[in-house]
Structure formats: C-alpha cells, structure tokens
Coordinates of C-alpha atoms and ligand atoms in Angstrom, one line a residue:
M25 CA -75.9 34.0 -48.9
S26 CA -76.2 35.1 -45.2
S27 CA -74.7 33.6 -42.4
N28 CA -76.1 34.6 -38.9
T29 CA -74.2 32.7 -35.9
P30 CA -76.1 33.3 -32.7
H31 CA -72.8 34.2 -30.9
K32 CA -70.2 36.7 -31.0
L33 CA -67.2 35.4 -33.0
A34 CA -64.3 34.5 -30.3
S35 CA -61.4 36.0 -32.1
S36 CA -62.7 39.0 -34.0
G37 CA -60.1 41.6 -34.4
E38 CA -60.9 45.3 -35.3
Q39 CA -60.3 44.7 -39.0
D40 CA -62.6 41.5 -39.6
P41 CA -65.3 42.4 -41.9
V42 CA -68.6 41.6 -40.5
I43 CA -70.7 42.6 -43.4
T44 CA -69.4 42.1 -47.1
V45 CA -71.6 42.9 -50.0
E46 CA -70.3 42.2 -53.6
Q47 CA -72.3 43.3 -56.6
V48 CA -75.7 43.2 -54.9
T49 CA -78.5 44.4 -57.2
K50 CA -82.5 44.5 -56.5
C51 CA -85.1 44.3 -59.3
Y52 CA -88.7 45.3 -58.0
Q53 CA -91.2 44.1 -60.0
T54 CA -94.3 46.3 -60.5
Y55 CA -97.6 45.7 -61.8
R56 CA -100.0 48.1 -62.9
K57 CA -103.2 46.5 -61.8
P58 CA -103.4 43.5 -58.9
I59 CA -104.8 41.1 -61.4
H60 CA -101.6 41.2 -63.7
R61 CA -99.8 39.5 -61.0
L62 CA -102.1 36.5 -61.3
W63 CA -102.0 36.8 -65.0
Q64 CA -98.4 36.6 -64.9
S65 CA -98.2 33.4 -62.9
F66 CA -99.9 32.0 -65.8
A67 CA -98.2 33.7 -68.6
T68 CA -95.1 31.8 -70.4
K69 CA -93.8 34.6 -72.8
K70 CA -95.9 37.9 -71.9
Q71 CA -94.5 40.4 -69.2
Y72 CA -97.1 41.9 -67.2
Y73 CA -94.7 43.9 -64.9
S74 CA -92.5 46.5 -65.4
E75 CA -88.9 46.3 -63.6
F76 CA -87.5 48.8 -61.2
W77 CA -83.9 48.3 -60.4
A78 CA -83.5 49.7 -56.9
L79 CA -80.0 48.6 -56.4
K80 CA -77.6 48.3 -59.3
G81 CA -74.4 46.4 -58.0
I82 CA -73.4 47.6 -54.6
D83 CA -70.1 46.6 -52.9
L84 CA -69.6 47.3 -49.3
T85 CA -67.5 46.1 -46.4
V86 CA -68.2 46.9 -42.8
H87 CA -65.7 45.9 -40.2
R88 CA -66.2 45.0 -36.7
G89 CA -66.7 48.0 -34.3
E90 CA -67.3 50.1 -37.4
T91 CA -69.9 52.7 -37.5
V92 CA -71.2 53.4 -41.2
G93 CA -73.8 56.0 -42.1
I94 CA -75.7 55.7 -45.3
V95 CA -77.0 58.9 -47.0
G96 CA -79.0 59.5 -50.2
K97 CA -82.0 60.9 -51.5
N98 CA -85.4 59.5 -50.7
G99 CA -85.8 56.4 -53.3
S100 CA -82.0 55.8 -53.6
G101 CA -82.0 52.5 -52.5
K102 CA -81.0 52.9 -48.7
S103 CA -83.9 51.0 -47.1
T104 CA -83.6 48.1 -49.6
L105 CA -80.0 47.8 -49.1
L106 CA -80.4 47.4 -45.3
Q107 CA -83.3 45.1 -45.7
I108 CA -81.1 42.9 -47.6
I109 CA -78.2 42.9 -45.2
A110 CA -80.8 42.1 -42.4
G111 CA -82.0 39.2 -44.4
I112 CA -85.3 40.2 -44.9
L113 CA -85.3 40.7 -48.5
Q114 CA -83.5 38.7 -51.1
P115 CA -81.3 40.4 -53.7
T116 CA -81.9 39.8 -57.4
S117 CA -78.2 39.2 -57.9
G118 CA -75.0 39.3 -56.2
Q119 CA -73.5 38.0 -52.6
F120 CA -73.6 39.2 -49.4
E121 CA -72.2 37.6 -46.1
T122 CA -72.9 38.7 -42.4
H123 CA -71.0 37.6 -39.4
G124 CA -72.8 37.7 -36.0
R125 CA -76.2 38.6 -34.5
I126 CA -77.9 41.2 -36.4
S127 CA -80.4 43.5 -34.5
A128 CA -82.4 45.5 -37.1
L129 CA -84.5 48.6 -36.6
L130 CA -86.3 49.0 -40.0
E131 CA -89.8 49.9 -40.5
L132 CA -91.9 50.6 -37.7
G133 CA -93.9 47.5 -36.8
A134 CA -91.7 45.0 -38.7
G135 CA -91.3 42.1 -36.4
F136 CA -93.8 43.0 -33.7
N137 CA -97.2 41.4 -33.5
P138 CA -99.9 44.3 -33.0
E139 CA -102.0 42.1 -30.7
F140 CA -99.4 41.1 -28.3
T141 CA -98.4 43.6 -25.5
G142 CA -95.0 45.3 -25.5
M143 CA -93.5 42.8 -23.0
E144 CA -94.7 39.9 -25.1
N145 CA -93.3 41.3 -28.1
A146 CA -90.1 41.9 -26.6
R147 CA -89.9 38.3 -25.3
L148 CA -90.8 36.9 -28.9
N149 CA -88.1 39.1 -30.3
A150 CA -85.6 37.7 -27.8
S151 CA -86.5 34.1 -28.6
I152 CA -86.5 34.8 -32.3
M153 CA -83.0 36.5 -31.9
G154 CA -81.8 33.2 -30.0
L155 CA -81.5 34.7 -26.4
S156 CA -82.0 32.1 -23.9
R157 CA -84.8 32.8 -21.1
E158 CA -82.2 33.6 -18.5
E159 CA -80.5 35.9 -20.9
F160 CA -84.0 37.5 -21.7
H161 CA -84.7 37.9 -18.1
A162 CA -81.2 39.5 -17.4
K163 CA -82.0 42.2 -20.1
L164 CA -85.4 43.0 -19.0
P165 CA -84.8 45.7 -16.5
D166 CA -82.7 47.6 -19.0
I167 CA -85.5 46.9 -21.9
V168 CA -88.1 48.3 -19.2
D169 CA -85.9 51.2 -18.1
F170 CA -84.7 52.3 -21.4
C171 CA -88.2 52.4 -23.1
G172 CA -89.8 54.1 -20.2
L173 CA -93.0 53.1 -21.3
G174 CA -94.3 51.9 -17.8
D175 CA -97.7 50.1 -17.5
F176 CA -97.9 50.4 -21.6
L177 CA -95.8 47.7 -21.8
H178 CA -98.4 45.4 -20.6
R179 CA -100.9 46.6 -23.5
P180 CA -101.0 45.5 -27.1
V181 CA -98.6 47.5 -29.3
K182 CA -101.6 48.2 -31.6
T183 CA -102.5 50.9 -29.0
Y184 CA -99.0 52.5 -29.4
S185 CA -98.1 55.8 -30.8
S186 CA -95.3 55.8 -33.3
G187 CA -93.0 57.4 -30.7
M188 CA -94.0 54.7 -28.0
F189 CA -93.4 52.1 -30.7
V190 CA -89.9 53.4 -31.6
R191 CA -89.2 53.5 -27.8
L192 CA -90.0 49.7 -27.3
A193 CA -88.2 48.7 -30.6
F194 CA -84.9 50.4 -29.9
A195 CA -84.9 49.2 -26.2
V196 CA -85.2 45.7 -27.5
A197 CA -82.9 45.9 -30.2
I198 CA -79.9 47.1 -28.4
N199 CA -80.6 44.6 -25.8
M200 CA -80.2 41.4 -27.9
N201 CA -76.6 41.4 -27.6
P202 CA -76.1 42.3 -31.3
D203 CA -72.6 42.2 -33.2
I204 CA -74.3 44.4 -35.8
L205 CA -76.9 46.9 -35.4
I206 CA -79.0 48.3 -38.3
V207 CA -80.9 51.4 -38.0
D208 CA -83.2 53.0 -40.7
E209 CA -84.0 56.5 -39.8
A210 CA -85.9 55.0 -36.7
L211 CA -84.5 57.5 -34.4
A212 CA -86.3 60.3 -36.6
V213 CA -89.7 59.0 -35.1
G214 CA -88.7 59.2 -31.5
D215 CA -88.9 62.6 -29.6
V216 CA -85.7 64.6 -29.5
R217 CA -85.0 63.8 -25.8
F218 CA -85.4 60.0 -26.3
Q219 CA -83.1 60.5 -29.5
R220 CA -80.5 62.0 -27.4
K221 CA -80.7 58.8 -25.1
C222 CA -80.3 56.4 -28.1
F223 CA -77.3 58.3 -29.4
R224 CA -75.5 57.9 -26.0
R225 CA -76.5 54.3 -26.2
L226 CA -75.1 53.9 -29.9
D227 CA -71.9 55.3 -28.5
Q228 CA -71.6 52.7 -25.7
L229 CA -72.3 49.9 -28.1
K230 CA -69.7 51.2 -30.4
E231 CA -67.5 51.1 -27.7
E232 CA -68.0 47.4 -27.0
G233 CA -67.4 46.5 -30.7
V234 CA -70.7 46.3 -32.2
S235 CA -70.8 47.4 -36.0
I236 CA -73.5 50.0 -36.6
L237 CA -74.9 50.7 -39.9
F238 CA -77.5 53.4 -40.0
V239 CA -79.5 55.5 -42.6
T240 CA -80.1 59.1 -41.8
H241 CA -80.9 62.3 -43.3
S242 CA -79.0 63.9 -40.4
T243 CA -75.7 65.1 -41.7
D244 CA -74.8 66.1 -38.0
S245 CA -75.1 62.6 -37.1
V246 CA -73.0 61.1 -39.9
L247 CA -70.2 63.8 -38.8
Q248 CA -70.5 62.8 -35.0
Y249 CA -71.1 59.2 -34.7
C250 CA -69.7 57.3 -38.2
D251 CA -66.3 56.4 -39.0
R252 CA -67.2 55.9 -42.7
A253 CA -70.2 56.9 -44.8
I254 CA -71.5 55.8 -48.1
M255 CA -73.9 57.9 -50.5
L256 CA -76.4 56.0 -52.7
D257 CA -78.2 57.7 -55.8
E258 CA -80.3 56.1 -58.0
G259 CA -79.4 52.7 -56.5
E260 CA -75.8 52.9 -57.1
L261 CA -73.0 53.8 -54.7
K262 CA -71.9 57.1 -55.7
L263 CA -69.2 57.5 -53.0
T264 CA -67.6 56.0 -49.9
G265 CA -65.2 58.1 -47.6
S266 CA -65.0 59.9 -44.6
P267 CA -68.0 61.2 -42.9
K268 CA -66.9 64.8 -44.0
Q269 CA -66.1 64.1 -47.7
V270 CA -69.5 62.3 -48.0
V271 CA -71.4 64.7 -46.2
Q272 CA -70.2 67.4 -48.2
A273 CA -71.1 65.7 -51.5
Y274 CA -74.3 64.7 -50.3
L275 CA -75.1 68.4 -49.4
E276 CA -73.9 69.7 -52.8
M277 CA -76.1 67.0 -54.4
M278 CA -79.1 68.1 -52.1
F279 CA -78.5 71.9 -52.4
D280 CA -81.5 72.2 -54.8
S281 CA -83.6 69.7 -53.2
D282 CA -86.6 70.5 -50.9
V283 CA -85.5 71.3 -47.3
E284 CA -87.4 69.5 -44.4
V285 CA -88.2 72.2 -41.8
K286 CA -89.0 70.4 -38.5
A287 CA -91.7 71.8 -36.2
P288 CA -90.5 72.8 -32.9
V289 CA -90.8 70.7 -30.1
E290 CA -93.6 71.5 -27.9
V291 CA -92.5 72.0 -24.2
N292 CA -95.2 71.7 -21.4
A293 CA -95.7 75.4 -20.2
D294 CA -97.4 74.5 -17.1
D295 CA -96.6 77.1 -14.3
Y296 CA -93.8 76.2 -12.1
S297 CA -93.6 77.0 -8.2
V298 CA -90.2 78.0 -6.6
D299 CA -91.3 77.0 -3.2
F300 CA -89.7 73.4 -2.5
D301 CA -88.9 70.6 -0.3
P302 CA -85.1 70.0 -0.7
S303 CA -85.4 66.5 0.3
E304 CA -87.3 65.9 -2.8
D305 CA -86.1 66.0 -6.4
N306 CA -88.1 69.0 -7.5
C307 CA -86.3 68.9 -11.1
V308 CA -88.9 66.7 -12.4
K309 CA -91.5 69.4 -12.0
H310 CA -90.0 71.8 -14.3
P311 CA -91.3 72.1 -17.8
T312 CA -87.9 71.9 -19.2
Y313 CA -87.1 68.7 -17.4
N314 CA -85.9 66.0 -19.6
S315 CA -87.1 62.6 -18.3
N316 CA -84.3 61.1 -20.3
E317 CA -81.7 62.7 -18.4
H318 CA -78.8 60.5 -17.6
R319 CA -78.0 60.6 -13.9
W320 CA -75.2 59.4 -11.6
G321 CA -73.1 60.0 -8.7
D322 CA -72.4 59.0 -5.1
G323 CA -75.3 60.9 -3.9
R324 CA -73.3 63.0 -1.0
A325 CA -75.1 66.0 -2.4
K326 CA -78.1 66.2 -4.8
I327 CA -79.4 68.8 -7.2
C328 CA -82.8 69.0 -5.8
H329 CA -84.1 71.9 -7.6
Y330 CA -83.6 74.4 -10.7
E331 CA -85.2 77.2 -12.2
V332 CA -84.7 78.6 -15.4
L333 CA -84.9 82.6 -15.7
Q334 CA -85.0 84.5 -19.1
N335 CA -84.4 88.2 -18.8
G336 CA -85.7 87.8 -15.3
A337 CA -88.7 86.0 -15.9
H338 CA -89.5 82.0 -15.4
T339 CA -89.3 80.3 -19.1
N340 CA -90.7 77.2 -19.9
G341 CA -87.4 76.3 -22.3
L342 CA -88.7 77.8 -25.6
V343 CA -86.3 80.6 -25.9
Q344 CA -85.0 83.0 -28.6
R345 CA -81.3 83.1 -30.2
G346 CA -79.3 85.6 -28.3
D347 CA -81.3 85.4 -24.8
E348 CA -79.6 85.5 -21.6
I349 CA -80.7 83.0 -19.3
R350 CA -80.0 82.3 -15.8
I351 CA -80.0 78.7 -14.4
R352 CA -80.6 78.6 -10.6
A353 CA -79.7 75.1 -9.4
S354 CA -80.1 74.3 -5.6
V355 CA -77.9 71.8 -4.2
L356 CA -78.4 69.7 -0.8
F357 CA -75.5 68.3 0.9
N358 CA -75.9 65.0 2.9
Q359 CA -72.3 64.9 3.8
D360 CA -69.4 67.3 4.4
V361 CA -67.6 67.7 0.8
D362 CA -64.3 69.3 -0.1
D363 CA -62.9 70.2 -3.3
L364 CA -66.2 70.8 -5.0
I365 CA -66.5 71.4 -8.5
Y366 CA -70.0 72.7 -10.0
G367 CA -70.1 72.3 -14.0
V368 CA -72.8 73.0 -16.7
T369 CA -72.6 71.8 -20.4
V370 CA -74.7 72.8 -23.1
K371 CA -75.1 70.0 -25.8
T372 CA -77.0 69.6 -29.2
N373 CA -79.6 67.2 -29.9
D374 CA -77.0 64.6 -31.0
G375 CA -74.5 65.2 -28.4
N376 CA -71.9 67.7 -29.4
A377 CA -70.9 69.9 -26.4
V378 CA -71.2 73.6 -27.8
Y379 CA -70.3 75.1 -24.5
G380 CA -69.2 74.0 -21.0
T381 CA -67.4 75.1 -18.1
N382 CA -67.1 74.6 -14.4
S383 CA -66.3 76.2 -11.2
R384 CA -62.6 75.0 -11.2
L385 CA -62.1 76.5 -14.7
V386 CA -63.5 79.9 -13.3
G387 CA -62.3 79.5 -9.9
Q388 CA -65.0 81.5 -8.1
L389 CA -67.0 79.5 -5.9
P390 CA -66.4 77.9 -2.2
T391 CA -65.3 74.5 -2.4
R392 CA -66.3 73.1 0.8
Q393 CA -69.8 72.5 2.3
A394 CA -70.9 70.9 5.2
S395 CA -73.7 68.3 5.6
G396 CA -77.2 69.8 5.6
D397 CA -75.9 72.8 3.5
L398 CA -78.4 74.0 0.8
V399 CA -76.7 76.1 -1.7
S400 CA -77.8 77.6 -5.0
I401 CA -75.4 78.1 -7.9
E402 CA -76.4 80.1 -10.7
F403 CA -74.9 79.9 -14.1
T404 CA -75.5 82.8 -16.8
L405 CA -75.5 81.7 -20.2
T406 CA -76.0 83.8 -23.1
L407 CA -77.6 81.8 -25.8
N408 CA -75.7 82.7 -29.0
L409 CA -77.0 79.6 -30.4
L410 CA -79.0 78.9 -33.7
A411 CA -82.4 77.3 -33.9
G412 CA -82.6 73.7 -32.6
D413 CA -83.1 71.8 -29.6
Y414 CA -80.3 71.8 -26.9
F415 CA -79.6 70.1 -23.5
V416 CA -78.0 71.4 -20.3
S417 CA -76.4 69.1 -18.0
L418 CA -75.5 70.2 -14.6
G419 CA -73.2 68.5 -12.4
V420 CA -71.7 68.5 -8.9
A421 CA -68.2 66.6 -8.5
Q422 CA -65.3 66.3 -6.3
D423 CA -62.0 67.4 -7.8
H424 CA -59.6 64.4 -7.9
E425 CA -56.4 63.6 -10.0
S426 CA -58.4 61.2 -12.0
K427 CA -59.4 62.8 -15.5
D428 CA -63.1 62.5 -14.8
N429 CA -63.0 63.6 -11.0
I430 CA -65.7 61.9 -8.5
A431 CA -69.3 62.3 -9.5
I432 CA -71.5 63.5 -6.6
D433 CA -74.5 64.3 -8.5
R434 CA -74.4 64.4 -12.4
R435 CA -77.4 65.0 -14.3
Y436 CA -76.7 65.0 -18.2
D437 CA -79.2 66.2 -20.4
L438 CA -81.4 67.4 -17.6
I439 CA -82.7 70.4 -19.1
H440 CA -84.3 70.8 -22.7
L441 CA -84.2 74.1 -24.4
H442 CA -85.6 74.8 -27.9
I443 CA -84.1 78.1 -29.5
S444 CA -86.0 79.7 -32.3
D445 CA -84.7 82.3 -34.5
T446 CA -85.1 83.7 -38.1
Q447 CA -83.3 80.9 -39.7
D448 CA -80.9 83.1 -41.6
A449 CA -78.0 80.8 -41.0
F450 CA -77.4 77.3 -40.3
G451 CA -75.0 75.2 -37.8
Y452 CA -75.1 76.0 -34.0
A453 CA -73.0 79.0 -33.1
A454 CA -74.7 82.6 -33.8
L455 CA -71.2 84.1 -35.4
D456 CA -73.8 87.0 -36.6
G457 CA -72.1 86.8 -40.0
Q458 CA -72.3 89.6 -42.4
L459 CA -72.5 89.4 -46.3
N460 CA -71.4 92.3 -48.2
L461 CA -70.5 92.8 -52.0
I462 CA -67.7 94.7 -52.3
T463 CA -67.3 96.6 -55.9
E464 CA -64.2 97.9 -57.2
G465 CA -63.9 101.5 -56.2
D466 CA -65.4 101.0 -52.9
T467 CA -63.1 101.9 -50.0
Ligands
ADP30 P1 -84.7 54.9 -49.7 O1 -84.8 54.2 -48.3 O2 -83.5 55.4 -50.1 O3 -85.8 56.2 -49.8 P2 -85.8 52.7 -50.8 O4 -84.9 51.3 -50.7 O5 -86.9 52.6 -49.9 O6 -85.0 54.1 -51.1 O7 -86.6 52.5 -52.3 C1 -85.7 52.6 -53.5 C2 -86.6 52.5 -54.7 O8 -87.2 51.4 -54.7 C3 -87.6 53.5 -54.6 O9 -87.8 54.1 -56.0 C4 -89.0 52.7 -54.2 O10 -90.0 53.6 -54.7 C5 -88.5 51.4 -55.0 N1 -89.4 50.3 -54.0 C6 -89.0 50.0 -52.8 N2 -89.6 49.0 -52.4 C7 -90.5 48.8 -53.4 C8 -91.4 47.5 -53.9 N3 -91.7 46.7 -52.7 N4 -91.8 47.6 -55.0 C9 -91.6 48.1 -55.9 N5 -90.7 49.3 -55.8 C10 -90.1 49.6 -54.6

C-alpha cells in the first residue's frame, strides 16, 4: 500500500511519520535457466525456481525532516528496501505507507530514457513527478546550474559517462520539490568535488524539512548527516539507533571483510603562471580549482587569484601528509572597506571542518583597505592530515555583530587537495600515535 500525494502535507509536524514499513518481506524467485521461467508459467505443481528471501520482515518508521542512513554488507537487502519504499518493487508480504512526493536516486539510468537528451529527460521526470510546466521552468535554472553539464544537456543521455549521469539525476531529483528523498549510493559515482556539492544541498533540503533515506558505505556520511541509522544483515534489521551506535556495530561486523581502497583522484597538473590580470577570476585556472565551489558575497572585494606552494614550489594539489603548504590569495578591492576579516577553512570531503581560522582570531592583518588596492594574504598550513580529499575555503568578510559577519567574497570549497600517506592510520587527524607493548619488568 503506497499513497503518493503530489503536494506537501499541509500541517506536518516534526513527528509525523512519512514512511511506515511494517513486516515487509521480499522473496526473489530465481531460475537456473531462462526456459524454466516459461515452464513455470504452465506448471501446476512442480516448482522450477528457488526462493531467495532478500528481506525477512522489516519494520521502519521515518519522520518528517529526519535523515536516516542504511548500512549493511553488500547483498543485505538495502537496495531492495529502498526500491520497495520508492514504489518500484512490490513487497512479497507486509505493508508500507508513504506520505508526500518521493524523489528517488536509485540505480543509474532508472527513470531515464537513453535516447532522450538530458533536458528532455529532466522535463519527462518533472511531468511524471507531477510538476506543472511553470513549476518545471522555475526549477530549470537550478537544474542546469547544479548539474554543470553545459551543452551536454542537449545530447542524448546514452552518450553520458556515469559521472555525468549522476550529475543530471541528482540535479533533477533534488529539484522535484520532494518531501522524501531516497538516495542509493548514487553519490559514490560522482567525483568528489561534486559529492561535496551534493552533501551541501542535502543539508539544505534537510533544513527545509525533507526526509532523507540513504544507503551508504561511508560511515562518515552516516555520522555527519544522519539523525538515525539502521543496519541490515541478510535481509533482517539488525539494529536501529543513533548514527554512532549503528556505525560502531557496522564497523565491528565489517572488521574481517574486504576493505575497499579508493584510487586517488587525478588532479590536472597543467603548469600555472603567476602573472595575472586582477580584474579577472584567475582562480579558475589553478589545477586545484574546484568548479563546484560555492561562492557568494557582496563583491566589494574579489579573491581574484591564488597559488599553492608546497615546500616553496608550486603544487598541483597532490600533497603528502605533513607537508607545509602556503596558500597565497590575492584580493582586489572595488570599494573602501573597513573591519576586514580574512578566513581559511579546511574541510573533509563530506563537509566536516578539520581546521579553520581567520584574521580576527589571529589578529594580525590590517583591517582597512581602499578601493583599487590589490593585496595578497598568505595562509600557511601544516597538513597533519591522513590520506583523503580535502577542500579549502577562503573568504573575505566584514566584521559585524551578526554571527556570520557580512560576506564580501566567500569561496567555499575553492581548493581541492588530495593528501596521500602510508595508510598506517584511519580518520582525519595525523596524531602520530605509537603502539608499544610494555611487558612486566620494563621501566
Ligand atoms: P544490497 O543493496 O544490500 O547490496 P540488494 O537489495 O541489492 O542488497 O540485494 C539483496 C539480495 O537480493 C542479494 O543477495 C541479491 O543478490 C538479491 N537480489 C537482488 N535483486 C534480485 C533479483 N532481481 N533476483 C534475484 N535476487 C536478487
């Protein structure tokens, strides 16, 4: 039983369940040979198939505005559960109910016609989801901007790479005014820069009261984004609890399993010239530039150029744990500004700030500049961070009593760094732990 109403519920409180799953099971019938399927359709007594119970009686309630993460080994039934909730698959027994518009990012390609262009598919999806022409046209600029596919939007999606596909699918799914968003590992296919952008948008949707159900292998994402998590194992719901509890149990269960090692992201290593025209945005030319940065501010000054030096030489962003880097950012002032603050933040791929500081906290830099000034600010950072992808945000703001100051030019996730190391530890901070065995009698 599934009730999809095309509009948001009028008076939903935080505690309203938007998804209720009761004792849902799913049995797949598998045939050893294709012909057996045909024989079965004529058979009265004989059974040509074997049964496989992918879900064995799942109970789950998701409330409005909640983000629930689903973890479990491969084959534990996560996708099957999502597909049932999304209304794509019938359960074998049990009941489920959903309230509100569901937007689902399931298997790549589901719901898209390969012969149609990206734009035509977006329009088709919108009409299937019950959006009017006007609503779709209102959403179009955000879809186009978010996916960043440019002219590719006018090409058939069969020509897309999986990364491009994910960009389109995500841009469409989040723009369908969903009440419930279902995401099945889809983000893992996109490149890390795009993933960052998606997680930022998920945060925003969450604030707007959208309920999000997502399957992921990333325990960090569960800890960071979920209010609650569940763990499936062999079709059973093994645990439901706080993200921390569930992640701990999941890691314990996975301890002996294969560890997936992700290949480092390739960063374009083209040479980069330090001569620049300050009236242009030279940041986009740097090999570490992240085109999925999030930029805003009133524009009284612009960060027009940066360079990243590693041990005195230019770097393309592939750095080693423990390296000292200097980020030199040039700022051009279009107006006189006082009470200036310059800031830097380093974040993980899924948005955890691992370090941040600004000139107000440090209190060293001049706080006033005149129109026409071009200044360079140098941030020195020692990358005591473990292997992974990190994003550096730079910002110029004006000090103000309001908590967040006045943004002049904030460039979030501007610089992409990939840190490699010996993989002798996990987490983010390189705390250089030592393991020693102290036997009795040692001093
Ligand atoms: P997960 O998403 O946790 O990896 P799935 O829900 O995809 O797990 O699959 C659960 C189990 O059901 C797996 O063992 C899988 O092989 C099986 N399964 C999934 N789809 C089918 C299908 N169409 N026919 C037969 N078995 C299937």
